[in-house]
XYZ file of C-alpha atoms in Angstrom:
595
model
C 110.947 7.760 -41.587
C 113.794 5.676 -41.819
C 116.995 7.142 -43.493
C 118.312 5.099 -46.159
C 121.795 3.969 -45.602
C 125.172 3.807 -47.754
C 127.142 0.856 -47.558
C 131.077 0.522 -47.203
C 133.189 -2.083 -48.164
C 136.843 -1.436 -46.794
C 139.683 -3.922 -48.601
C 142.983 -3.557 -46.569
C 146.268 -4.909 -45.714
C 146.383 -6.629 -42.389
C 147.695 -3.851 -39.883
C 145.815 -0.910 -41.688
C 142.917 -1.338 -40.166
C 144.061 0.848 -36.967
C 144.599 4.268 -39.044
C 141.755 3.198 -41.122
C 139.595 3.345 -37.804
C 140.870 6.079 -36.495
C 140.421 7.988 -39.780
C 136.520 6.787 -39.399
C 136.299 7.932 -35.609
C 137.388 11.278 -36.673
C 134.803 11.578 -39.551
C 132.225 10.482 -36.930
C 129.408 8.988 -39.425
C 130.462 5.362 -40.183
C 128.964 2.653 -38.209
C 131.146 -0.504 -38.322
C 129.321 -3.224 -36.674
C 130.590 -4.352 -33.803
C 129.728 -5.925 -30.523
C 128.173 -3.733 -27.495
C 130.245 -5.962 -24.879
C 134.082 -6.652 -24.006
C 134.790 -9.772 -26.413
C 137.833 -10.741 -25.161
C 140.574 -9.719 -22.408
C 141.585 -6.646 -23.627
C 138.182 -5.209 -24.395
C 137.200 -6.277 -20.864
C 140.666 -4.516 -19.571
C 139.480 -1.512 -21.273
C 135.760 -1.913 -20.363
C 136.877 -2.382 -16.586
C 138.926 0.659 -16.952
C 136.210 2.816 -18.026
C 133.788 1.242 -15.178
C 136.681 1.948 -12.458
C 136.465 5.396 -13.569
C 132.827 5.888 -13.634
C 133.106 4.812 -9.903
C 135.802 7.211 -9.187
C 133.386 10.087 -10.718
C 130.683 8.893 -9.085
C 132.881 8.503 -5.649
C 133.918 12.166 -5.724
C 130.734 13.468 -6.622
C 128.716 11.778 -3.808
C 131.278 12.477 -0.969
C 129.683 15.376 1.273
C 131.728 18.061 1.893
C 130.998 20.744 4.420
C 131.120 23.993 3.707
C 134.097 25.885 4.494
C 136.426 22.919 3.761
C 139.581 24.141 2.024
C 140.699 21.801 -0.823
C 144.195 20.081 -0.164
C 145.729 19.628 -3.685
C 148.079 16.546 -4.393
C 150.353 16.009 -7.232
C 150.453 12.473 -8.615
C 148.043 10.044 -10.549
C 144.606 11.354 -10.171
C 143.333 7.794 -10.401
C 145.121 6.365 -7.463
C 144.997 9.253 -5.759
C 140.698 9.377 -5.977
C 140.785 5.628 -5.697
C 142.846 6.243 -2.119
C 140.771 9.240 -0.929
C 137.209 7.689 -1.736
C 138.268 4.579 0.514
C 139.764 6.563 2.902
C 136.650 8.464 3.188
C 134.427 5.568 3.359
C 136.407 3.719 6.205
C 136.853 7.039 8.137
C 132.557 7.504 7.924
C 131.713 4.141 8.869
C 134.486 4.481 11.990
C 132.850 7.822 12.871
C 129.463 6.333 12.863
C 130.700 2.859 14.717
C 132.597 5.227 17.560
C 129.548 7.769 17.800
C 127.049 4.558 18.447
C 129.599 3.154 21.023
C 129.963 6.588 22.568
C 125.728 6.823 22.995
C 125.734 3.157 24.493
C 128.633 4.177 27.019
C 126.829 7.161 28.030
C 124.348 4.832 29.603
C 126.568 3.525 32.073
C 127.958 6.664 33.234
C 132.281 7.331 33.929
C 133.938 4.466 35.295
C 137.569 3.468 35.608
C 138.524 0.891 33.606
C 141.898 0.166 35.689
C 139.441 -0.293 38.770
C 137.371 -2.982 37.012
C 140.409 -4.825 36.158
C 141.624 -4.735 40.328
C 138.401 -6.015 41.138
C 138.151 -8.678 38.379
C 141.996 -9.637 39.764
C 140.364 -9.761 43.047
C 137.701 -12.470 42.313
C 134.965 -10.114 42.348
C 134.417 -9.272 38.656
C 131.698 -6.789 37.707
C 128.657 -8.005 35.030
C 127.104 -5.438 32.858
C 123.728 -6.359 31.913
C 121.145 -4.614 29.670
C 117.071 -5.485 30.166
C 113.782 -4.345 29.032
C 112.414 -2.688 31.892
C 109.256 -5.487 31.989
C 111.738 -8.539 32.398
C 113.602 -6.887 35.246
C 112.609 -7.970 38.746
C 113.139 -5.624 41.666
C 113.862 -8.531 44.050
C 116.694 -8.962 42.648
C 118.587 -6.296 43.974
C 118.040 -8.022 47.507
C 119.795 -11.625 46.012
C 122.860 -10.189 44.609
C 125.203 -7.524 44.655
C 123.161 -5.620 41.830
C 123.735 -1.642 41.324
C 121.229 -0.056 39.249
C 122.580 2.217 36.879
C 119.708 3.650 34.943
C 116.286 2.634 34.697
C 112.308 3.660 34.299
C 109.044 2.147 33.847
C 108.639 1.428 30.105
C 112.825 1.844 29.173
C 115.473 0.073 29.040
C 116.924 -0.771 32.469
C 120.927 -0.812 32.743
C 122.410 -2.472 35.958
C 126.052 -4.029 37.024
C 126.391 -7.118 39.001
C 129.206 -7.969 41.246
C 130.336 -11.365 41.991
C 128.347 -14.309 41.158
C 125.730 -13.419 38.242
C 123.411 -15.830 36.702
C 121.129 -12.871 35.603
C 119.685 -12.806 32.044
C 120.649 -9.792 29.636
C 124.425 -9.646 30.176
C 126.659 -7.583 28.127
C 130.370 -7.724 27.130
C 132.407 -5.398 29.973
C 132.632 -2.000 28.109
C 136.548 -1.682 26.862
C 137.153 2.122 28.067
C 135.506 4.341 29.427
C 133.183 7.319 27.599
C 136.217 9.715 27.759
C 138.338 7.774 25.938
C 135.997 6.523 23.776
C 135.447 10.638 23.215
C 139.061 11.392 22.612
C 139.304 8.255 19.845
C 136.504 10.118 17.946
C 137.334 13.255 18.205
C 140.874 11.991 16.713
C 139.255 10.332 13.932
C 137.273 13.216 13.013
C 140.195 15.400 12.576
C 141.697 12.671 10.476
C 138.451 12.782 8.700
C 138.826 16.925 8.158
C 142.096 15.853 6.396
C 140.632 13.384 4.199
C 137.473 15.655 3.406
C 140.140 18.342 2.394
C 141.514 16.257 -0.125
C 138.867 15.320 -1.509
C 137.756 18.583 -1.993
C 141.318 19.096 -3.995
C 140.508 15.613 -5.921
C 136.801 16.755 -6.828
C 138.315 19.731 -8.351
C 140.253 17.035 -10.758
C 137.246 15.311 -12.119
C 137.337 17.069 -15.055
C 141.083 15.091 -15.861
C 139.020 11.603 -14.824
C 136.283 12.981 -17.120
C 138.559 13.281 -20.144
C 140.679 9.947 -19.233
C 137.341 8.114 -19.354
C 136.387 9.508 -22.625
C 139.777 8.473 -24.354
C 139.455 4.890 -23.177
C 135.414 5.211 -24.340
C 137.047 6.004 -27.741
C 140.057 3.044 -27.286
C 137.577 0.383 -26.298
C 135.142 1.811 -29.225
C 138.044 1.336 -31.697
C 139.407 -2.175 -30.285
C 135.747 -3.686 -30.705
C 135.403 -2.316 -34.344
C 138.855 -3.459 -35.506
C 137.679 -6.956 -33.928
C 134.936 -7.227 -36.469
C 137.612 -7.223 -39.394
C 137.312 -10.433 -41.420
C 140.777 -11.805 -42.633
C 141.110 -13.702 -46.232
C 143.980 -14.467 -48.377
C 145.926 -16.515 -45.859
C 145.437 -13.657 -43.287
C 147.247 -10.772 -45.268
C 144.116 -8.850 -46.300
C 141.374 -7.725 -43.874
C 137.620 -6.403 -44.833
C 135.219 -4.109 -43.114
C 131.866 -3.343 -44.026
C 130.309 0.298 -42.474
C 127.173 2.127 -43.088
C 126.197 6.002 -43.126
C 123.402 7.833 -43.970
C 123.256 8.326 -47.177
C 122.615 12.386 -46.826
C 126.243 12.033 -45.419
C 127.454 10.644 -48.390
C 129.225 13.311 -49.858
C 130.808 14.373 -46.397
C 131.795 10.116 -46.228
C 133.522 9.943 -49.614
C 135.804 13.569 -49.516
C 136.916 12.068 -46.272
C 137.646 8.713 -47.369
C 139.403 10.087 -50.450
C 142.004 11.444 -48.914
C 143.080 8.728 -46.682
C 143.921 6.588 -49.709
C 142.426 3.480 -48.441
C 140.265 1.084 -51.033
C 136.512 0.923 -50.268
C 133.458 -0.180 -52.565
C 130.445 2.076 -51.895
C 126.668 0.986 -52.761
C 123.188 1.202 -51.550
C 122.279 -0.739 -48.502
C 120.246 -3.883 -49.162
C 117.246 -5.329 -46.306
C 119.591 -8.723 -46.406
C 122.964 -6.402 -45.362
C 120.658 -5.590 -42.137
C 122.320 -1.874 -42.112
C 121.846 0.088 -38.657
C 118.654 2.180 -38.259
C 118.329 5.924 -38.100
C 115.546 8.206 -38.292
C 115.101 11.204 -40.508
C 112.028 13.151 -38.713
C 111.366 16.623 -37.673
C 111.877 18.125 -34.757
C 108.390 17.394 -33.301
C 108.401 14.008 -34.030
C 112.247 13.416 -33.118
C 111.068 14.021 -29.190
C 109.283 10.554 -29.274
C 111.770 8.903 -31.029
C 112.740 7.387 -27.023
C 109.609 5.832 -27.174
C 110.101 3.846 -30.057
C 113.522 3.112 -29.112
C 111.406 1.279 -25.554
C 110.028 -0.923 -28.158
C 113.006 -1.698 -30.603
C 113.603 -0.213 -33.792
C 112.404 -1.555 -36.946
C 113.916 -3.836 -39.773
C 115.610 -1.695 -42.927
C 112.179 -2.776 -44.898
C 109.741 -1.829 -42.469
C 108.335 1.515 -41.142
C 109.113 4.063 -38.471
C 106.105 3.722 -36.290
C 107.859 7.732 -34.463
C 105.169 9.913 -36.479
C 101.963 7.391 -35.485
C 103.536 7.529 -31.813
C 104.101 11.240 -31.727
C 100.183 12.034 -32.862
C 98.435 9.304 -30.562
C 100.741 9.079 -27.487
C 100.533 12.575 -27.290
C 96.677 12.436 -27.564
C 96.561 9.262 -25.175
C 98.527 10.940 -22.631
C 95.835 13.919 -22.327
C 92.973 11.957 -22.806
C 93.993 9.788 -19.760
C 95.079 13.094 -17.939
C 92.095 15.131 -19.055
C 92.248 18.168 -16.873
C 93.739 22.045 -18.569
C 94.776 23.075 -15.197
C 97.138 19.529 -15.088
C 98.482 20.272 -18.451
C 100.004 23.914 -17.150
C 101.500 22.044 -14.428
C 103.159 19.666 -16.689
C 104.116 23.057 -19.052
C 105.741 24.196 -16.003
C 107.229 21.165 -15.080
C 109.129 21.021 -18.721
C 110.392 24.597 -18.377
C 111.974 24.021 -15.222
C 113.609 20.828 -16.583
C 114.940 22.430 -19.497
C 117.013 24.574 -17.382
C 118.799 21.344 -15.768
C 121.378 20.103 -17.762
C 120.971 16.383 -17.369
C 117.120 16.646 -18.286
C 117.300 19.102 -21.599
C 116.271 15.955 -23.535
C 113.368 15.544 -21.523
C 112.304 18.532 -21.195
C 110.681 19.547 -24.876
C 108.618 16.492 -24.490
C 107.335 16.883 -21.244
C 106.594 20.420 -22.606
C 104.554 18.997 -25.443
C 102.608 16.703 -23.176
C 101.435 19.492 -20.874
C 100.346 21.666 -23.855
C 98.357 18.614 -25.319
C 96.573 17.949 -22.053
C 95.981 21.975 -21.650
C 94.063 22.118 -25.385
C 92.163 18.285 -24.610
C 91.517 19.283 -20.967
C 89.754 22.564 -22.047
C 88.015 20.256 -24.710
C 86.775 18.091 -21.578
C 86.208 21.228 -19.607
C 87.645 20.547 -16.766
C 90.294 22.830 -14.799
C 91.731 21.112 -11.763
C 88.543 18.919 -11.704
C 86.409 22.023 -11.726
C 83.892 22.109 -14.586
C 84.728 25.101 -16.591
C 81.284 24.648 -19.089
C 79.425 26.196 -16.390
C 81.247 29.449 -16.339
C 79.869 32.718 -18.029
C 83.375 33.386 -19.555
C 83.149 30.731 -21.799
C 80.018 30.755 -22.811
C 80.722 31.964 -26.200
C 83.073 28.909 -27.015
C 80.750 26.579 -25.174
C 80.508 24.396 -28.778
C 83.985 23.177 -28.300
C 83.229 21.667 -25.212
C 82.951 17.478 -25.348
C 78.835 16.776 -24.889
C 78.327 14.923 -21.448
C 76.424 12.220 -23.445
C 76.669 11.316 -27.023
C 73.610 9.042 -28.178
C 72.883 8.058 -24.910
C 76.120 6.730 -23.271
C 79.288 8.709 -21.735
C 80.962 11.553 -24.246
C 83.938 10.400 -22.897
C 83.266 6.931 -23.629
C 82.070 7.487 -26.714
C 85.199 9.591 -27.602
C 87.842 6.915 -26.635
C 85.925 4.315 -28.822
C 85.847 6.127 -31.757
C 89.767 7.164 -31.272
C 90.516 3.703 -30.610
C 88.738 2.610 -34.279
C 90.147 5.176 -35.893
C 93.922 4.412 -34.366
C 93.399 0.787 -35.396
C 91.946 1.009 -39.159
C 94.949 3.420 -39.308
C 97.328 0.454 -38.219
C 95.398 -2.013 -40.752
C 95.900 0.854 -43.836
C 99.539 1.215 -42.635
C 100.067 -2.672 -42.298
C 98.408 -3.009 -45.786
C 100.848 -0.591 -47.336
C 103.912 -2.259 -46.297
C 102.792 -5.799 -47.366
C 102.368 -4.139 -50.855
C 105.810 -2.745 -50.496
C 107.380 -5.781 -49.364
C 105.751 -8.614 -50.990
C 103.946 -7.193 -53.740
C 100.118 -7.052 -54.393
C 99.207 -10.612 -55.296
C 101.110 -11.923 -52.155
C 99.036 -9.203 -50.415
C 95.629 -9.570 -51.293
C 94.720 -11.386 -47.930
C 95.870 -8.574 -46.153
C 94.386 -6.285 -48.406
C 90.921 -8.116 -47.787
C 91.029 -7.748 -44.548
C 91.723 -4.025 -44.810
C 89.039 -3.361 -47.031
C 86.443 -4.676 -44.877
C 87.184 -3.486 -41.920
C 88.136 -0.014 -42.865
C 86.052 0.604 -45.593
C 83.475 -0.785 -43.323
C 83.846 1.478 -40.711
C 84.049 4.859 -43.527
C 81.042 3.006 -45.040
C 78.891 3.078 -41.336
C 80.070 6.245 -40.526
C 78.866 8.049 -43.405
C 75.370 6.449 -43.114
C 75.481 7.262 -39.552
C 75.838 11.084 -40.826
C 73.409 10.614 -43.119
C 75.401 11.368 -46.679
C 74.541 8.026 -47.941
C 70.838 6.783 -48.117
C 69.757 3.139 -47.262
C 69.980 1.439 -51.037
C 73.673 3.013 -51.483
C 74.788 1.959 -48.472
C 73.031 -1.678 -49.195
C 74.851 -2.220 -52.183
C 78.037 -0.553 -51.230
C 78.503 -2.969 -48.575
C 77.405 -5.986 -50.889
C 80.360 -5.266 -53.050
C 83.037 -4.593 -49.879
C 82.043 -7.554 -48.388
C 82.539 -9.718 -51.903
C 85.507 -8.206 -53.169
C 86.998 -8.590 -49.489
C 85.741 -12.106 -49.327
C 87.670 -13.266 -52.589
C 90.903 -11.894 -50.609
C 90.328 -13.145 -47.324
C 89.160 -16.842 -48.217
C 90.385 -17.205 -51.913
C 93.423 -15.341 -52.818
C 94.854 -14.939 -49.429
C 97.922 -16.741 -50.672
C 98.462 -17.495 -54.580
C 101.054 -20.365 -53.988
C 98.603 -22.223 -51.673
C 95.921 -24.687 -52.532
C 92.365 -22.583 -52.842
C 90.867 -25.314 -50.212
C 93.371 -24.613 -47.881
C 93.335 -20.860 -48.354
C 89.618 -20.939 -47.415
C 90.682 -22.830 -44.279
C 93.075 -20.307 -43.238
C 90.726 -17.985 -44.422
C 88.242 -19.107 -41.732
C 90.442 -19.132 -39.003
C 91.791 -15.865 -39.619
C 88.410 -14.922 -39.457
C 87.828 -16.295 -35.992
C 91.339 -14.513 -34.993
C 90.345 -10.963 -36.253
C 86.753 -11.091 -34.821
C 87.443 -12.316 -31.490
C 90.965 -10.090 -31.424
C 89.359 -6.388 -32.977
C 86.561 -6.494 -30.323
C 89.256 -6.842 -27.381
C 91.547 -4.223 -29.022
C 88.441 -1.394 -29.641
C 87.443 -2.406 -25.793
C 90.985 -1.885 -24.730
C 91.004 2.037 -25.568
C 88.036 2.364 -22.898
C 90.845 3.011 -20.537
C 91.491 5.725 -21.928
C 87.974 6.988 -20.209
C 88.419 5.360 -17.449
C 91.839 6.887 -16.399
C 90.298 10.352 -17.166
C 87.385 9.510 -15.170
C 89.357 8.413 -12.171
C 91.881 11.346 -12.271
C 88.328 13.337 -12.265
C 86.728 12.139 -9.606
C 89.731 12.152 -7.274
C 90.336 15.326 -7.914
C 86.938 16.418 -7.185
C 86.788 14.749 -3.859
C 90.190 16.757 -2.822
C 87.995 19.719 -3.826
C 85.103 18.875 -1.992
C 87.236 18.135 0.964
C 88.558 21.176 0.910
C 85.571 22.925 0.532
C 84.029 21.144 3.832
C 87.389 22.441 5.602
C 86.443 26.252 4.558
C 83.536 26.188 5.425
C 81.954 29.379 4.505
C 84.946 31.371 4.141
C 84.718 33.572 7.149
C 87.572 32.195 9.160
C 91.017 33.122 8.100
C 92.907 30.373 9.074
C 90.815 27.683 7.992
C 91.772 29.215 4.224
C 95.511 27.614 5.394
C 94.439 24.326 5.628
C 92.094 24.649 2.665
C 95.221 25.440 0.514
C 97.321 22.943 1.714
C 94.824 19.997 1.197
C 94.256 21.388 -1.735
C 97.631 21.744 -3.060
C 98.804 18.094 -1.602
C 95.757 16.329 -2.803
C 96.131 17.330 -6.582
C 99.985 16.810 -6.316
C 99.119 13.556 -5.306
C 96.698 13.200 -8.273
C 98.669 14.525 -10.853
C 101.782 12.313 -10.059
C 99.279 8.991 -10.370
C 97.397 10.356 -13.253
C 100.932 10.949 -14.661
C 101.976 7.810 -14.251
C 98.995 6.202 -15.966
C 98.592 8.297 -19.044
C 102.716 7.553 -19.552
C 102.179 3.804 -19.115
C 98.711 2.785 -21.120
C 99.135 4.829 -23.740
C 102.289 3.398 -24.762
C 100.907 0.159 -24.276
C 97.767 0.813 -26.560
C 100.448 1.840 -29.509
C 103.259 -1.205 -28.640
C 99.987 -3.542 -28.657
C 96.853 -2.486 -30.471
C 98.399 -0.434 -33.143
C 102.137 -2.257 -33.213
C 100.085 -5.585 -33.507
C 97.409 -4.338 -36.568
C 100.454 -2.744 -38.212
C 102.325 -5.667 -38.411
C 105.239 -3.958 -36.781
C 108.759 -6.143 -36.075
C 111.228 -4.660 -33.750
C 114.112 -6.497 -36.047
C 116.460 -3.335 -36.706
C 119.482 -2.059 -34.800
C 120.143 1.201 -33.620
C 122.898 3.213 -35.694
C 126.174 3.856 -33.589
C 128.603 5.231 -35.709
C 132.560 5.494 -34.651
C 133.354 8.674 -33.553
C 134.980 10.560 -31.095
C 133.232 11.126 -27.519
């Protein structure tokens, strides 16, 4: 749910904004509206310093230091030192690669004395070096020119030298030095590179200094951007600042501000203030907040879609994967990610998706694409398995459609609730009419099919629903508009809703299609493995069987996981958000704080 916010308005004398902002930074709970990007030369300079420090940290971490290199420590400015070492590391690396290539090229020519080549050139007998593909080299050239074949085999590159007159193709520059001279140059460069590596190793151990400097620079940038937002008044002698903090932290913020002695006003934030948005969800729902942020946060008077995403994204993901064995793999991946510092925040979500996949996969009676409904061990709980057919249609397809109908109906209920909350009951009759017609119709139809309501009662209920809904849709959809105009808009809405809802419901078939495709591909790998294994009497074939099945299911899990992430996200972002009237009009809560 969206957390309620308190608005803090500060009135300051010019020059007092610095101490106030520093105090707010220490509190770490007040969001001062500020730009996310540099706004002037000073902020651009600070942002540039942060970018430089990021580059230095990344450069030091990316440097490949062989084992056994002893760090060489150098005192002084770590920024200058790291920058110089990274530049030298890059230059030495490129020079070594170039020299190694030159040595490889010279090795084809063999040993020669460069001074002899110069003497021949001065005597009027220059040597010309050539490289040609074998198919372009002609054997008769050896009889027509003073040609010496250095290296050349059929199908390979031909290296040859011509003395004196030389009109032949493929000439390359005469090597500047011999292979021994180039090897000596390479060794000298490697020796220099070793010294660079020792200094890089020493600089790498001072990365915490760079990280601390980066944090301090970020804090200065954040503080500066917050100060720039202050609005001058009274001939530039007074400044005003506005900040927001969650109402649940009101006591902490107020107590801290009272100690500062600064003048401030406190009031409940209003929609027109466009306060920042933060969520107040439990630990389970919080795992799915990054998915909401991918689309955008709601307006202050909107609703938090994360609780709905936490249920339906998990369900849709599990339906797309559709295999309990794959769910166990995801659980294992999630547990391993939890041990990696950079993935700790993502690991719980992966594990949760794995648990959901295990449950739904069991319901779909699939374990690594093997139908477990035929296993005797599961006969006592076979009633929990999804039937192969429901009403003459594939069980998975019917389930996907039913889930889609429930998802869309829930979205329409949310839209009706929000409409009444924001616009009032009278202005929401059109929305309520559509919600009553569709959601009520689905409920009545379900009860009738289940035999709870007889045909006579169903008929009267449908008539009442249709009549009440029609009044809201065609007559009272906008109380401030002419009734004829309302009827016209009602007809237009009817066309859009009828055509849109059909497409929306059919979109949920992708859940069935993706689950079916993954299951069929997994079964194909299983069948291929059985074909390789044969009767199982050859122990050597078990190795190929295991490799084929493991590699095949690994690829299948990767492809299924990709589809199971993208398409459920699409169903939530398009079908649910559209039918619930969700708009991403809010901004993230970003308090001024110490990094």
